[in-house]
Tab-separated table of C-alpha atoms in Angstrom:
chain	number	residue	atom	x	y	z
A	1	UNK	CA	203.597	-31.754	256.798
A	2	UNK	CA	202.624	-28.076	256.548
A	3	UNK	CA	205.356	-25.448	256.339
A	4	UNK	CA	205.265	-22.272	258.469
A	5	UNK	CA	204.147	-19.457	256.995
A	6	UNK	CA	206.132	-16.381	257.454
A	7	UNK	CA	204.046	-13.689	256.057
A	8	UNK	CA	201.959	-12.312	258.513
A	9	UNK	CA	198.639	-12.649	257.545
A	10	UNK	CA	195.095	-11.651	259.966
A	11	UNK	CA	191.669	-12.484	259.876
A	12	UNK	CA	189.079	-11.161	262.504
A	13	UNK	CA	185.036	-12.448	261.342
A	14	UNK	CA	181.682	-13.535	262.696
A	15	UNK	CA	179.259	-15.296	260.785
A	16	UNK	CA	175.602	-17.464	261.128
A	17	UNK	CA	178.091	-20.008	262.536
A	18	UNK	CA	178.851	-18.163	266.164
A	19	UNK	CA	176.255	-14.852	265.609
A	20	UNK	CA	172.802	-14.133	265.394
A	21	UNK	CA	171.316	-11.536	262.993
A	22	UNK	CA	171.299	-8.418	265.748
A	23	UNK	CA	175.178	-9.742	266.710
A	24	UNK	CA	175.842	-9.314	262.783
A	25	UNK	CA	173.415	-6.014	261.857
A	26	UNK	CA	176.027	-4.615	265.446
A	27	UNK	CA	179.240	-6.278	264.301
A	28	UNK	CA	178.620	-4.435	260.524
A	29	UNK	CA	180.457	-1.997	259.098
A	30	UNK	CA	177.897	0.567	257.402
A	31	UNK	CA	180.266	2.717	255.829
A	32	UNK	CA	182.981	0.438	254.199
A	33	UNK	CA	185.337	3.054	252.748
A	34	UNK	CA	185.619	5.022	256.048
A	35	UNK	CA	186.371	1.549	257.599
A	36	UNK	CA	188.983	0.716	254.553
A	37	UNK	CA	190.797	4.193	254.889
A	38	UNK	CA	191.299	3.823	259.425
A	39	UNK	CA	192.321	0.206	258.879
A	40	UNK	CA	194.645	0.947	255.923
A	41	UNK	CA	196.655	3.401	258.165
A	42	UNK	CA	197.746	0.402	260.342
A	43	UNK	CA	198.032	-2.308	257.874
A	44	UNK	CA	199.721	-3.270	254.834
A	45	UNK	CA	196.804	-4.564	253.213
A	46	UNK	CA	193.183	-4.792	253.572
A	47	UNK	CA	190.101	-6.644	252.690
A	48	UNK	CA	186.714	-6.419	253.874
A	49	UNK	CA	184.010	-9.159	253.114
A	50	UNK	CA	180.060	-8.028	254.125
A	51	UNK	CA	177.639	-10.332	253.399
A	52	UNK	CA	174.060	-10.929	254.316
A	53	UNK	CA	175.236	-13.871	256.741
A	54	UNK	CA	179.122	-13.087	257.637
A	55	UNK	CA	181.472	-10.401	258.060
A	56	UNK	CA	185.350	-10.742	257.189
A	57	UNK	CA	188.218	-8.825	258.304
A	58	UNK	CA	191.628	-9.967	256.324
A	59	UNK	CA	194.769	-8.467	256.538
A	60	UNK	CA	198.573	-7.949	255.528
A	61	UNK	CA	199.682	-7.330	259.464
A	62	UNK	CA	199.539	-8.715	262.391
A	63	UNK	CA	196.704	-9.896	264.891
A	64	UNK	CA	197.439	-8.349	268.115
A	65	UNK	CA	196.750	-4.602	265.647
A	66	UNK	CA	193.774	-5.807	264.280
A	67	UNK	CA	192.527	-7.090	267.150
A	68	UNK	CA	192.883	-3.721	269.269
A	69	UNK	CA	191.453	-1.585	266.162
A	70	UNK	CA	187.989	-3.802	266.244
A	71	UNK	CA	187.967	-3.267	270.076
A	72	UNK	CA	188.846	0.512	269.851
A	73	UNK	CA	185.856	0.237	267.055
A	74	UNK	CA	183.376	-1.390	270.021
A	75	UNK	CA	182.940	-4.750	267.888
A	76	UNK	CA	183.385	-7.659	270.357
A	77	UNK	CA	182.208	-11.744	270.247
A	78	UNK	CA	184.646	-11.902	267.031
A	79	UNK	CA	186.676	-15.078	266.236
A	80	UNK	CA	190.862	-14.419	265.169
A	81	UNK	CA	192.460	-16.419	263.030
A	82	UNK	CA	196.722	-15.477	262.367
A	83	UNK	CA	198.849	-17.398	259.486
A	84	UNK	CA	198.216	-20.686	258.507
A	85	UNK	CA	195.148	-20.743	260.035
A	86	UNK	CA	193.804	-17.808	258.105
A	87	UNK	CA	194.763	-19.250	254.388
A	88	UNK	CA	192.567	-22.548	255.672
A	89	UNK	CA	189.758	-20.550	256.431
A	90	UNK	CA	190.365	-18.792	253.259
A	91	UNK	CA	189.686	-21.274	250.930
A	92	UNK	CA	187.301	-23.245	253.103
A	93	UNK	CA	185.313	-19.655	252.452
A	94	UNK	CA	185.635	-19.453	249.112
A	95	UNK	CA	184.761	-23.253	248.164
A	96	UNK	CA	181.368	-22.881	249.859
A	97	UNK	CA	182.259	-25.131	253.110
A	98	UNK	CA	181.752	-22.219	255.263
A	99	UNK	CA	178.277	-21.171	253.116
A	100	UNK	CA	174.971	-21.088	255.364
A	101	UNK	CA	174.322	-23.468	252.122
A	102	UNK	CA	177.120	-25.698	251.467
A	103	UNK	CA	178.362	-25.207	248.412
A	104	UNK	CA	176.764	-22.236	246.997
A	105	UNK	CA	178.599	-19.921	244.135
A	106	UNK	CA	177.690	-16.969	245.594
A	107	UNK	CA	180.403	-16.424	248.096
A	108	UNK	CA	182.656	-16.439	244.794
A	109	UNK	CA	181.413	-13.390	243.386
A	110	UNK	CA	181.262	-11.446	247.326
A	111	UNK	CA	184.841	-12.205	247.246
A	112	UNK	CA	186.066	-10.134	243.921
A	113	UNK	CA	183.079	-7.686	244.790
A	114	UNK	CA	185.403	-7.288	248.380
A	115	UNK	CA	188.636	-7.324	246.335
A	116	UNK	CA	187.676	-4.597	244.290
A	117	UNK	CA	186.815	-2.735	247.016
A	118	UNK	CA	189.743	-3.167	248.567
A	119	UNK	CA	191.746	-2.287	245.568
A	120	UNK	CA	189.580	1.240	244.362
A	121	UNK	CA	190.214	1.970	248.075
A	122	UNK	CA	193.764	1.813	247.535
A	123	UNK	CA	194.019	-0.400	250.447
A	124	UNK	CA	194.949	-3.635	248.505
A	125	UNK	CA	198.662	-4.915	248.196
A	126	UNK	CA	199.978	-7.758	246.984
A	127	UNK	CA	199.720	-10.066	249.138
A	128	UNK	CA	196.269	-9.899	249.695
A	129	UNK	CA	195.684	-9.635	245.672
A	130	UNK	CA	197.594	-13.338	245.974
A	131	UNK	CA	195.287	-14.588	248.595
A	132	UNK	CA	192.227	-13.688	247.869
A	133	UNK	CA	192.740	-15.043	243.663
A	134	UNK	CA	194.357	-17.982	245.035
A	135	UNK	CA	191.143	-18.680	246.817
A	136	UNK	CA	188.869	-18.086	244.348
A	137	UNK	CA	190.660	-20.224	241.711
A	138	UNK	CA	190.457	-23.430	244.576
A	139	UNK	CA	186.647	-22.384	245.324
A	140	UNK	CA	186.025	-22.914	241.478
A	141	UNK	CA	188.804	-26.436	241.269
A	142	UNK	CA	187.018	-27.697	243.991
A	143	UNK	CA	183.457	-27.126	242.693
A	144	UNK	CA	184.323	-28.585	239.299
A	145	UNK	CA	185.627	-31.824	240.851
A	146	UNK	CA	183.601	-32.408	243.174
A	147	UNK	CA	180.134	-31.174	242.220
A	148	UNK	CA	179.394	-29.958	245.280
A	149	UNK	CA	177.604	-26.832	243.645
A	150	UNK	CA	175.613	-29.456	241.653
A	151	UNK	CA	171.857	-28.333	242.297
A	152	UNK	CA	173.289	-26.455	245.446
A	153	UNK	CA	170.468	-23.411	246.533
A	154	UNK	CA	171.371	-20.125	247.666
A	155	UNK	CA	170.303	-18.310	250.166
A	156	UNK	CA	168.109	-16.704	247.581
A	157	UNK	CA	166.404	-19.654	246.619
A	158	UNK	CA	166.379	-21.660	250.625
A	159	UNK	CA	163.836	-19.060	251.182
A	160	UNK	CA	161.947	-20.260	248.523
A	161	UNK	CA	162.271	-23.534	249.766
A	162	UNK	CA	160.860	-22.665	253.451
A	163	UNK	CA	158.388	-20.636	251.763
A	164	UNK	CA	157.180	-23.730	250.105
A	165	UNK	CA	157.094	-25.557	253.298
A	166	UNK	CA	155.242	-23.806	255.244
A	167	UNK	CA	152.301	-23.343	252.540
A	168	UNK	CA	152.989	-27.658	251.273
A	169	UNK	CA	152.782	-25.773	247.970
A	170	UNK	CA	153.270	-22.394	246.326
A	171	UNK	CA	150.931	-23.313	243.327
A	172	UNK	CA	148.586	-20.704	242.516
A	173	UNK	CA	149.797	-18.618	245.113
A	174	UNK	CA	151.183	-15.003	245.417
A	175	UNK	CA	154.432	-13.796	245.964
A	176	UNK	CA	155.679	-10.605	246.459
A	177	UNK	CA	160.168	-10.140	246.280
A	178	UNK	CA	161.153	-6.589	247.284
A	179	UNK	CA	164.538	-5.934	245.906
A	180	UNK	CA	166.290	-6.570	243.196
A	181	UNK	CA	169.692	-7.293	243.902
A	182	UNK	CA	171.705	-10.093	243.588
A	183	UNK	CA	169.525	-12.151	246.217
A	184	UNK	CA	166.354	-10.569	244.405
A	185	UNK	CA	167.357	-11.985	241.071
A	186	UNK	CA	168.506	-15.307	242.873
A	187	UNK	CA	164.972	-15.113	244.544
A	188	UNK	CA	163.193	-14.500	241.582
A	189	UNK	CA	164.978	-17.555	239.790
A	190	UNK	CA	163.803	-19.884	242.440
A	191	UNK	CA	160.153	-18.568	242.052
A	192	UNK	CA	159.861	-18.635	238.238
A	193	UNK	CA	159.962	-22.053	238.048
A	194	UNK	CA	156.909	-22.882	240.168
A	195	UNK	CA	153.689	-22.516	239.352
A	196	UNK	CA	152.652	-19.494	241.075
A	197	UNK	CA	149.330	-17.529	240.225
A	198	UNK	CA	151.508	-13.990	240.093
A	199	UNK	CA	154.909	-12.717	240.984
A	200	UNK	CA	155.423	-9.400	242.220
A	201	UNK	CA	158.667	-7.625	241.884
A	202	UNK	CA	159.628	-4.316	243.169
A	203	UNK	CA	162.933	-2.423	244.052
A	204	UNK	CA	163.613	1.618	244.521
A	205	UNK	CA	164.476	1.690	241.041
A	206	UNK	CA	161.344	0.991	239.374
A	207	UNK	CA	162.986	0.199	235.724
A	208	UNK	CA	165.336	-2.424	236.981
A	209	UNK	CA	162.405	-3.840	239.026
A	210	UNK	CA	160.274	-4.033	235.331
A	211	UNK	CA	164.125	-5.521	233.184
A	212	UNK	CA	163.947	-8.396	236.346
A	213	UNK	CA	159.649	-8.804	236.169
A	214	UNK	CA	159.762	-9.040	232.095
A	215	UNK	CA	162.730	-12.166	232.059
A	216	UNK	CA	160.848	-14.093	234.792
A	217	UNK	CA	157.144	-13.287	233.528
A	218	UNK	CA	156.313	-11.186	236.507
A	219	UNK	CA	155.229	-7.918	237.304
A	220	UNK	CA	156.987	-4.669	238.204
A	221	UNK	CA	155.455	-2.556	241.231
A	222	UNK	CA	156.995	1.167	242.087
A	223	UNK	CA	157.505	1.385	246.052
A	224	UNK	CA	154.895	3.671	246.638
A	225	UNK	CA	152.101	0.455	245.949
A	226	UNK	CA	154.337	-1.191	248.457
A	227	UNK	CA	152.152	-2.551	251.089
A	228	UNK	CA	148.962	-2.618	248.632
A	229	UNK	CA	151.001	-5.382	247.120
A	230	UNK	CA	152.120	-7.272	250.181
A	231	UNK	CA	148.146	-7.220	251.219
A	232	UNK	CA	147.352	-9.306	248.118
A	233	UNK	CA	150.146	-11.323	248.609
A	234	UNK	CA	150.872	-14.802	250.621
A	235	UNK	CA	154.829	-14.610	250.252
A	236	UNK	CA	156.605	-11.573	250.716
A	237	UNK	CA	160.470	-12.048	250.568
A	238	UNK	CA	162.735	-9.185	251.335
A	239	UNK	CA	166.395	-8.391	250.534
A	240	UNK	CA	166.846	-5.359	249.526
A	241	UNK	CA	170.358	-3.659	250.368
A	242	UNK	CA	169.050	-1.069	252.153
A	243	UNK	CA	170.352	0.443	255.388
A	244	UNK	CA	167.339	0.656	257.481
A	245	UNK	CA	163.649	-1.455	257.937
A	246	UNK	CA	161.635	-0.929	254.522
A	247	UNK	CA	158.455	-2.428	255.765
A	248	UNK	CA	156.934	-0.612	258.790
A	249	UNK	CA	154.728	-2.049	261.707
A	250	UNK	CA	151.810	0.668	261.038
A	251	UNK	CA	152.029	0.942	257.369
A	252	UNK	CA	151.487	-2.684	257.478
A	253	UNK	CA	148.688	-2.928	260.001
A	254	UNK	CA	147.333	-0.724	258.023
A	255	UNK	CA	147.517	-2.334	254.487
A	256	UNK	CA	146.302	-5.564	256.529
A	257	UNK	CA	143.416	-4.583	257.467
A	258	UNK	CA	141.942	-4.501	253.979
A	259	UNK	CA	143.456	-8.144	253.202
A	260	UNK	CA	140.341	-9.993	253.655
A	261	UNK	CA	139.263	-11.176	250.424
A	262	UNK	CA	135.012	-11.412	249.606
A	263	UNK	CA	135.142	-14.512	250.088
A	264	UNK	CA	137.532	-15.291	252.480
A	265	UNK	CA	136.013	-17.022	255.832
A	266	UNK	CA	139.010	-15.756	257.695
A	267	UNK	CA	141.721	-13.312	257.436
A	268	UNK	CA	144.571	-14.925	255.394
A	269	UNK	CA	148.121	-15.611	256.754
A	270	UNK	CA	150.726	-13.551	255.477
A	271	UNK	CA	154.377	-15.473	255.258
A	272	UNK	CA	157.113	-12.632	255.243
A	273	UNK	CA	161.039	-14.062	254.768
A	274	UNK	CA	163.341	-11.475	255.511
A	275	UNK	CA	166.736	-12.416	253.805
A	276	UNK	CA	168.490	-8.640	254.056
A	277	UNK	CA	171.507	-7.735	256.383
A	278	UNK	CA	170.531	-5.082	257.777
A	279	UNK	CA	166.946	-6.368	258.715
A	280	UNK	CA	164.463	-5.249	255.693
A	281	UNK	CA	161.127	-6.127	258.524
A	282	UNK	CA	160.724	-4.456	261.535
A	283	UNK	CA	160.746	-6.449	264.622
A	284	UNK	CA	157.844	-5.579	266.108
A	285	UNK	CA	155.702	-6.863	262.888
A	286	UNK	CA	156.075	-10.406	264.276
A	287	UNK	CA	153.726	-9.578	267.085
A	288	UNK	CA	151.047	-8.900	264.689
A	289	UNK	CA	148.509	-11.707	263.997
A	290	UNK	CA	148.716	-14.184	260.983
A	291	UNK	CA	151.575	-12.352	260.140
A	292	UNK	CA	154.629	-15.287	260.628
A	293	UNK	CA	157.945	-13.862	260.221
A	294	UNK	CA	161.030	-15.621	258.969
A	295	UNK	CA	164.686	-14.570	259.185
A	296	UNK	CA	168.311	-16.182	257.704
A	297	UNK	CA	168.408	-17.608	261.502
A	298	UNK	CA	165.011	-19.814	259.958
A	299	UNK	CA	167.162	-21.136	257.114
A	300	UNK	CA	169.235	-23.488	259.257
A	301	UNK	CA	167.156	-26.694	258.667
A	302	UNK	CA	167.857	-26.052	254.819
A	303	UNK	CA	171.659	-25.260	254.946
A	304	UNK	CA	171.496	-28.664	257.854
A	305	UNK	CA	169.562	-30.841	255.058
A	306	UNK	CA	172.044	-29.629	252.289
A	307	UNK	CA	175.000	-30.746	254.360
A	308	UNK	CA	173.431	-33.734	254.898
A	309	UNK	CA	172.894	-34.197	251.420
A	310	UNK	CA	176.397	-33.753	250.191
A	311	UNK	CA	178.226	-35.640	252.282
A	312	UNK	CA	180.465	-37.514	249.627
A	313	UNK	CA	181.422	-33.896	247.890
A	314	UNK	CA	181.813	-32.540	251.168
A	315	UNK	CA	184.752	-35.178	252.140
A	316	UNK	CA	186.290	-34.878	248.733
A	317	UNK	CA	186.165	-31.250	248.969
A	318	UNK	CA	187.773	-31.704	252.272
A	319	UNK	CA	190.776	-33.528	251.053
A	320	UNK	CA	191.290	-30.672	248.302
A	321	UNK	CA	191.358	-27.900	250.464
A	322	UNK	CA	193.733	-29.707	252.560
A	323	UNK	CA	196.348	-30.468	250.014
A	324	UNK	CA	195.932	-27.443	248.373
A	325	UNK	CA	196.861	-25.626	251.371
A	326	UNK	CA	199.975	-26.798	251.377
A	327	UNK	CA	201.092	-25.123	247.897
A	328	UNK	CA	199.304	-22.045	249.323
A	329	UNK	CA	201.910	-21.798	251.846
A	330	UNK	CA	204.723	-22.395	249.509
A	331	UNK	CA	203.596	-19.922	247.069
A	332	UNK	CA	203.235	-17.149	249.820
A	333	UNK	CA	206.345	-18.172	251.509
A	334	UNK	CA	208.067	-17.810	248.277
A	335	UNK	CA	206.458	-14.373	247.963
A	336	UNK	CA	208.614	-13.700	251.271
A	337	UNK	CA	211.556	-14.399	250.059
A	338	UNK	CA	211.494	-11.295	247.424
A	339	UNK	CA	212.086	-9.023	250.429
A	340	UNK	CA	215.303	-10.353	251.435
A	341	UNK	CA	216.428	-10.754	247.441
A	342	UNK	CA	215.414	-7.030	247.402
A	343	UNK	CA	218.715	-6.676	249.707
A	344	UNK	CA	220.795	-9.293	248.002
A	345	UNK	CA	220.073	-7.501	244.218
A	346	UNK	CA	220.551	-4.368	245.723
A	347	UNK	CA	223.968	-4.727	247.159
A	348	UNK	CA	225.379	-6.350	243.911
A	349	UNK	CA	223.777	-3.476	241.495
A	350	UNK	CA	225.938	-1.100	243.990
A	351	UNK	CA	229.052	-2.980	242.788
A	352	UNK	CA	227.639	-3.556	239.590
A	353	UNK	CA	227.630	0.043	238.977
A	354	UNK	CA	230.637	0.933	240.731
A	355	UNK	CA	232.765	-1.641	238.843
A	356	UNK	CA	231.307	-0.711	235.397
A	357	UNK	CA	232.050	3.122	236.146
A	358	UNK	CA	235.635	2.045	236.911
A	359	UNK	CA	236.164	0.179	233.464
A	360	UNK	CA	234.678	2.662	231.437
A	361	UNK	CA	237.158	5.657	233.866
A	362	UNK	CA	239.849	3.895	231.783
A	363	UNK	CA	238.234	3.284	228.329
A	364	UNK	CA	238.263	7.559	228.238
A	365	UNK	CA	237.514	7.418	224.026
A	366	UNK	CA	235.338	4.313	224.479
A	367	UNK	CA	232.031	4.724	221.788
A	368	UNK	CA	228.840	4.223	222.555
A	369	UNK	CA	228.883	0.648	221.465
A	370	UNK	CA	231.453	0.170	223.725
A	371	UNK	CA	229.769	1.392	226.705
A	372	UNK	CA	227.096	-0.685	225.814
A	373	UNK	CA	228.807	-3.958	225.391
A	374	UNK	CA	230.102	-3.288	229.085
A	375	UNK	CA	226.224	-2.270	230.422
A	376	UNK	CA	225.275	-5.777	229.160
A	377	UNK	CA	228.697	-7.943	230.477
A	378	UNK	CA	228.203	-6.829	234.183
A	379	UNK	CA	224.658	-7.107	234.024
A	380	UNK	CA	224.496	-10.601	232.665
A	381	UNK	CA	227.778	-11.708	234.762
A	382	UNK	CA	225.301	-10.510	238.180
A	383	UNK	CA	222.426	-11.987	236.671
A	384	UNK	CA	224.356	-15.600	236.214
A	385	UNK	CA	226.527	-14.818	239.729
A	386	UNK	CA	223.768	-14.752	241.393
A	387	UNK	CA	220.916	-17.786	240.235
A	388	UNK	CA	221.783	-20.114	241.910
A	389	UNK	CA	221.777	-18.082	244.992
A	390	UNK	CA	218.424	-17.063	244.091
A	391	UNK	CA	216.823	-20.579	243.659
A	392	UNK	CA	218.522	-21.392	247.070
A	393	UNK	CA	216.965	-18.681	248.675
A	394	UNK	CA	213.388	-18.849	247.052
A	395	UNK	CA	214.353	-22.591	248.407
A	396	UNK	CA	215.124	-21.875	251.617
A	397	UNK	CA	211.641	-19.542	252.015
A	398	UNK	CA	209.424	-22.114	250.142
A	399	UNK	CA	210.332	-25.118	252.594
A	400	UNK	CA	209.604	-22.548	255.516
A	401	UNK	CA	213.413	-21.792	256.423
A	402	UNK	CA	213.152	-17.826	256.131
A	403	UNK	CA	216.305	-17.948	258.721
A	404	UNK	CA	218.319	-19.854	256.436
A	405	UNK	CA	217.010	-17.412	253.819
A	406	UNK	CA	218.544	-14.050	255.407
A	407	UNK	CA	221.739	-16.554	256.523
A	408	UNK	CA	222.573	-17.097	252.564
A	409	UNK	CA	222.147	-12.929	252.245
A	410	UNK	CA	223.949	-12.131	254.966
A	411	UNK	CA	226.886	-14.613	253.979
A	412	UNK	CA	226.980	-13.082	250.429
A	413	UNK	CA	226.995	-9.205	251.455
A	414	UNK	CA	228.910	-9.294	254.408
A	415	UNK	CA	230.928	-12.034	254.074
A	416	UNK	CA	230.038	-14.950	256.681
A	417	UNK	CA	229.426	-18.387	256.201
A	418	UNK	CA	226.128	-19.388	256.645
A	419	UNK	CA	227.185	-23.099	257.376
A	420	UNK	CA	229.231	-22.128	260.136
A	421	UNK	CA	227.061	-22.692	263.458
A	422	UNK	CA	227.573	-19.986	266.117
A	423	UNK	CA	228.588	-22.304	268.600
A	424	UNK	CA	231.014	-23.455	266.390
A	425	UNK	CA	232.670	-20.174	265.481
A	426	UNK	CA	233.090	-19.609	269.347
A	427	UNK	CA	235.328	-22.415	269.600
């Protein structure tokens, strides 16, 4: 049975799951450190999670806040998740279950990018530190006993995947991957291992494009030769990081127009997979002919066929998370606890003190030695006074009794009994 959990804890997100890409490019946050520093006036904690496919609100405070600052903010169609309910979700994030591809590794590595954030933002405390590290170590337990990342694709390499397809084959094709990322270099994995006639690789800074082009045997292209590369091209997947569409309705129209190879009977389709959050391809491109364009929305039937596929880790990863959750709890519920031996430790230091100052009032010649030797008694004399106390309390917290928590304080420091019922006392 779970225990309550007594920190409050808040999580506000929308993902591929409830949103489509224009509900997620409106839900975003573009600027994440203006977000961090208005949220971070109303909570104790902080953590923001922007990826392609999902957007993540956590935080050390309470829903009903949270909740009005996103609507103050204009965001709407948002799911909220308080407590218990947000720790489930928490590691069900960061073992992959919640992945567009079920059991990807990526979502590992968006988490301590987010924590970082969240931290050189000043807006991380600690019991969003605890969260968030406690998730990450399940996400990697579970994928090392269950294998449920064995041979698992990205989102990176599902386009890939559709790419091939759509074409039956990507041998001796071309294929063009604008940006150079983390999804560009997961992109470019994918592609290096078929047997493609050339792979064309180019980001805004042209020497990272050439480091990423030299390990997979490509070939870097500055963005100026932009669209002369997507005309000689049958794949062009985007995912660059940018804020705004890099590849333009006329430019491409344009660059099309010259695609017709000599010897060509027709005008050649052009596959473009946009993968970016924002939207790397203008909308209006899909209206152009033999142009077919393909968003993270299209790589459904992939993440659907991977579920499929890993049923067996899926239902052991299940039963993990589940049990798992359970210590969570504890652990945070133990982290409550330190508030309320905050009060305990600091009442007996005040008569710690107070006591020692009296002894050493009437040693008047007492050495240094002396004084010491009575530092250490009354410090070790609290210290042992008060252990068992503490276990009972950290107890009390862990099992999900905070009230009988602040009882056993408020017996010590003031004097009551905590056993005594109220109804009792009246009598």
């Amino acid at each position: 049975m779970k225990n309550s959990l007594f920190i409050p804890v808040a999580c506000a997100g929308i993902s591929h799951r409830e949103a489509d890409i224009p509900a997620l490019e409106d839900f975003r946050f573009p600027d994440e450190k203006e977000f961090m520093d208005e949220a971070g006036e109303l909570f104790k904690g902080i953590v923001l999670l922007q990826t392609c496919n999902r957007i993540e609100i956590f935080v050390h405070g309470d829903g009903a806040t949270l909740d009005r600052f996103l609507k103050d903010k204009g965001r709407s169609g948002y799911r909220m998740l308080e407590g218990e309910d947000v720790l489930d979700h928490l590691l069900r994030l960061a073992s992959g279950m919640e992945s567009m591809i079920i059991g990807e590794d990526q979502i590992l590595g968006q988490l301590k990018t987010a924590l970082i954030l969240s931290q050189e933002t000043g807006h991380c405390d600690r019991v969003l530190d605890m969260c968030i590290n406690r998730a990450i170590h399940t996400g990697i337990e579970v994928r090392n006993r269950t294998k449920i990342n064995s041979g698992a694709v990205s989102i990176g390499s599902a386009a890939v995947t559709l790419a091939e397809d759509l074409l039956g084959t990507l041998e001796d094709r071309h294929i063009l991957v604008v940006g150079v990322g983390e999804m560009g270099k997961l992109v470019a994995q994918a592609i290096a291992a078929k047997n493609l006639k050339a792979i064309y690789v180019t980001n805004r800074t042209y020497e990272t494009a050439v480091d990423l082009a030299d390990k997979i045997g490509g070939k870097a292209v500055k963005m100026d030769d932009l669209y002369r590369y997507i005309s000689l091209s049958d794949v062009v997947i985007s995912c660059t990081g940018a804020p705004h569409a890099v590849i333009h309705t006329k430019e491409l129209r344009e660059a099309l127009e010259s695609r017709r190879w000599p010897l060509d009977e027709k005008e050649r389709p052009l596959i473009l997979i946009d993968i970016a959050q924002p939207r790397d391809v203008e909308e209006e491109i899909a209206n152009i002919d033999r142009v077919r364009v393909f968003t993270i929305d299209d790589l459904r039937s992939v993440s659907e066929k991977n579920m499929s596929i890993r049923k067996k880790q899926v239902e052991a990863a299940e039963k993990m998370i589940s049990l798992d959750l359970i210590s969570f709890v504890s652990m945070l519920n133990r982290t409550s606890a330190d508030d309320i031996l905050v009060d305990l430790y600091t009442w007996a230091e005040s008569i710690r003190i107070r006591e020692r100052d009296k002894a050493l009032s009437r040693l008047k010649d007492a050495d240094e030695k002396t004084k010491g030797v009575i530092e250490d008694l009354s410090k070790v004399l609290v210290k042992k006074m008060f252990s068992d106390a503490t276990i009972a309390i950290r107890g009390c917290a862990e099992s999900g009794d905070l009230e009988g928590a602040e009882k056993y304080v408020h017996a010590i420091t003031r004097g009551n009994n905590p056993c005594i019922r109220k109804d009792d006392s009246e009598d």
